[in-house]
Amino acid sequence: QSILTQPPSVSAAPGQKVTISCSGSSSNIGNNYVSWYQQLPGTAPKLLIYDNNQRPSGIPDRFSGSKSDTSATLGITGLQTGDEADYYCASWDSGLAIALFGGGTKLTVL
Amino acid sequence: EVQLLESGGGFVQPGGSLRLSCAASGISFSTFAMHWVRQAPGKGLEWVSALSDSGDATYYSDSVRGRFTISRDNSKNTLFLHLNNLRVEDTAVYYCARDRLTASFDYWGQGTLVTVSS
């Protein structure tokens, strides 16, 4: 069981909005940055959001990130079938001195 | 072309050893911390180990500490992971990833598969 908790799955219709939550503690999300990754089937993960809410160059603004206390949220608007993938949050844990990934959330675009 | 290219994976029996390599090209390597992340078949991402840019600080997950060793050769833009005393549960695709600064990973390799089985 992961220290960072994500819902196993979410779903929404094309064009709609979805949010994915990531819950941690004061030793990780509460005092460190959160990043988010998209992993399409059979491919390496791709950075979507870093430093809680920053998008790397080339990531569309349909993807957004936020953080509050010990939880973070990834938002995706204007859903497309190509967004179907697994999504992971990550953060450093200062107490354990390790990086953590959430268990992953499978997004289905109905 | 920006690239992290892993190699060294393969089939090994329990208790065996492997050395994984991750060669960087087209990106800055020596001034960034680097990580290894693995993914067991059908499972999620699991962080394995990290190494500071200079190589003087190492970090390991509990599941591999004492068995795996991370190292780097900045003159060759290459990251390594030495895997010893391998277990069946170490079977996974191993990715190397660059840490952009805040434990966020901006570049990933394509992964190399390690299979531990008798």
Coordinates of C-alpha atoms in Angstrom, one line a residue, chain B residues 25-110:
Chain B
S25 CA 22.8 12.3 -24.4
G26 CA 21.5 15.7 -25.5
I27 CA 20.8 16.8 -22.0
S28 CA 22.8 18.2 -19.1
F29 CA 23.7 15.3 -16.8
S30 CA 26.5 16.1 -14.4
T31 CA 24.7 19.0 -12.6
F32 CA 21.5 17.0 -11.9
A33 CA 20.6 14.3 -9.4
M34 CA 19.5 11.0 -11.0
H35 CA 17.0 8.4 -9.9
W36 CA 16.1 4.8 -10.6
V37 CA 12.4 3.9 -10.7
R38 CA 11.0 0.5 -11.3
Q39 CA 7.6 -1.0 -12.4
A40 CA 6.7 -4.6 -11.8
P41 CA 4.5 -6.2 -14.4
G42 CA 1.0 -4.8 -14.2
K43 CA 1.9 -2.7 -11.1
G44 CA 2.5 1.0 -10.4
L45 CA 5.7 3.0 -10.2
E46 CA 8.1 2.3 -7.3
W47 CA 11.0 4.6 -6.5
V48 CA 14.3 2.7 -6.0
S49 CA 17.3 4.9 -5.5
A50 CA 18.7 8.4 -6.0
L51 CA 22.2 9.9 -6.4
S52 CA 23.2 13.5 -6.0
D53 CA 24.8 15.4 -8.9
S54 CA 28.3 15.0 -7.5
G55 CA 27.7 11.4 -6.4
D56 CA 28.4 12.0 -2.7
A57 CA 24.8 11.5 -1.5
T58 CA 22.9 8.3 -2.1
Y59 CA 19.3 7.3 -1.2
Y60 CA 17.6 3.9 -1.3
S61 CA 14.2 2.4 -0.7
D62 CA 13.9 0.0 2.1
S63 CA 13.2 -2.8 -0.3
V64 CA 16.7 -2.6 -2.0
R65 CA 18.9 -1.0 0.7
G66 CA 21.9 -3.2 1.3
R67 CA 21.5 -5.1 -2.0
F68 CA 21.6 -2.3 -4.7
T69 CA 24.2 0.3 -5.2
I70 CA 23.8 3.5 -7.3
S71 CA 26.7 5.2 -8.9
R72 CA 27.6 7.6 -11.7
D73 CA 30.4 8.5 -14.0
N74 CA 29.9 12.2 -14.9
S75 CA 32.8 12.1 -17.4
K76 CA 30.8 9.5 -19.4
N77 CA 27.3 10.9 -18.7
T78 CA 26.3 7.5 -17.3
L79 CA 24.4 6.4 -14.3
F80 CA 24.6 2.8 -12.9
L81 CA 22.7 0.5 -10.7
H82 CA 24.4 -2.5 -9.3
L83 CA 21.8 -5.2 -8.3
N84 CA 23.0 -7.9 -6.0
N85 CA 21.3 -10.8 -4.2
L86 CA 18.3 -10.4 -6.5
R87 CA 14.9 -11.7 -5.5
V88 CA 11.9 -12.7 -7.6
E89 CA 10.1 -9.6 -6.4
D90 CA 12.8 -7.4 -8.0
T91 CA 11.4 -8.4 -11.4
A92 CA 10.4 -5.1 -13.1
V93 CA 11.2 -2.6 -15.8
Y94 CA 13.8 -0.3 -14.5
Y95 CA 13.8 3.3 -15.6
C96 CA 16.4 6.0 -15.0
A97 CA 15.1 9.5 -14.6
R98 CA 16.6 13.0 -14.2
D99 CA 15.6 15.1 -11.2
R100 CA 15.0 18.6 -12.4
L101 CA 15.6 19.9 -8.9
T102 CA 12.7 19.1 -6.5
A103 CA 12.3 15.3 -6.9
S104 CA 10.4 15.8 -10.1
F105 CA 11.6 13.8 -13.0
D106 CA 11.7 15.6 -16.3
Y107 CA 13.5 13.0 -18.5
W108 CA 13.0 9.3 -18.5
G109 CA 14.6 6.4 -20.3
Q110 CA 12.6 3.8 -22.1

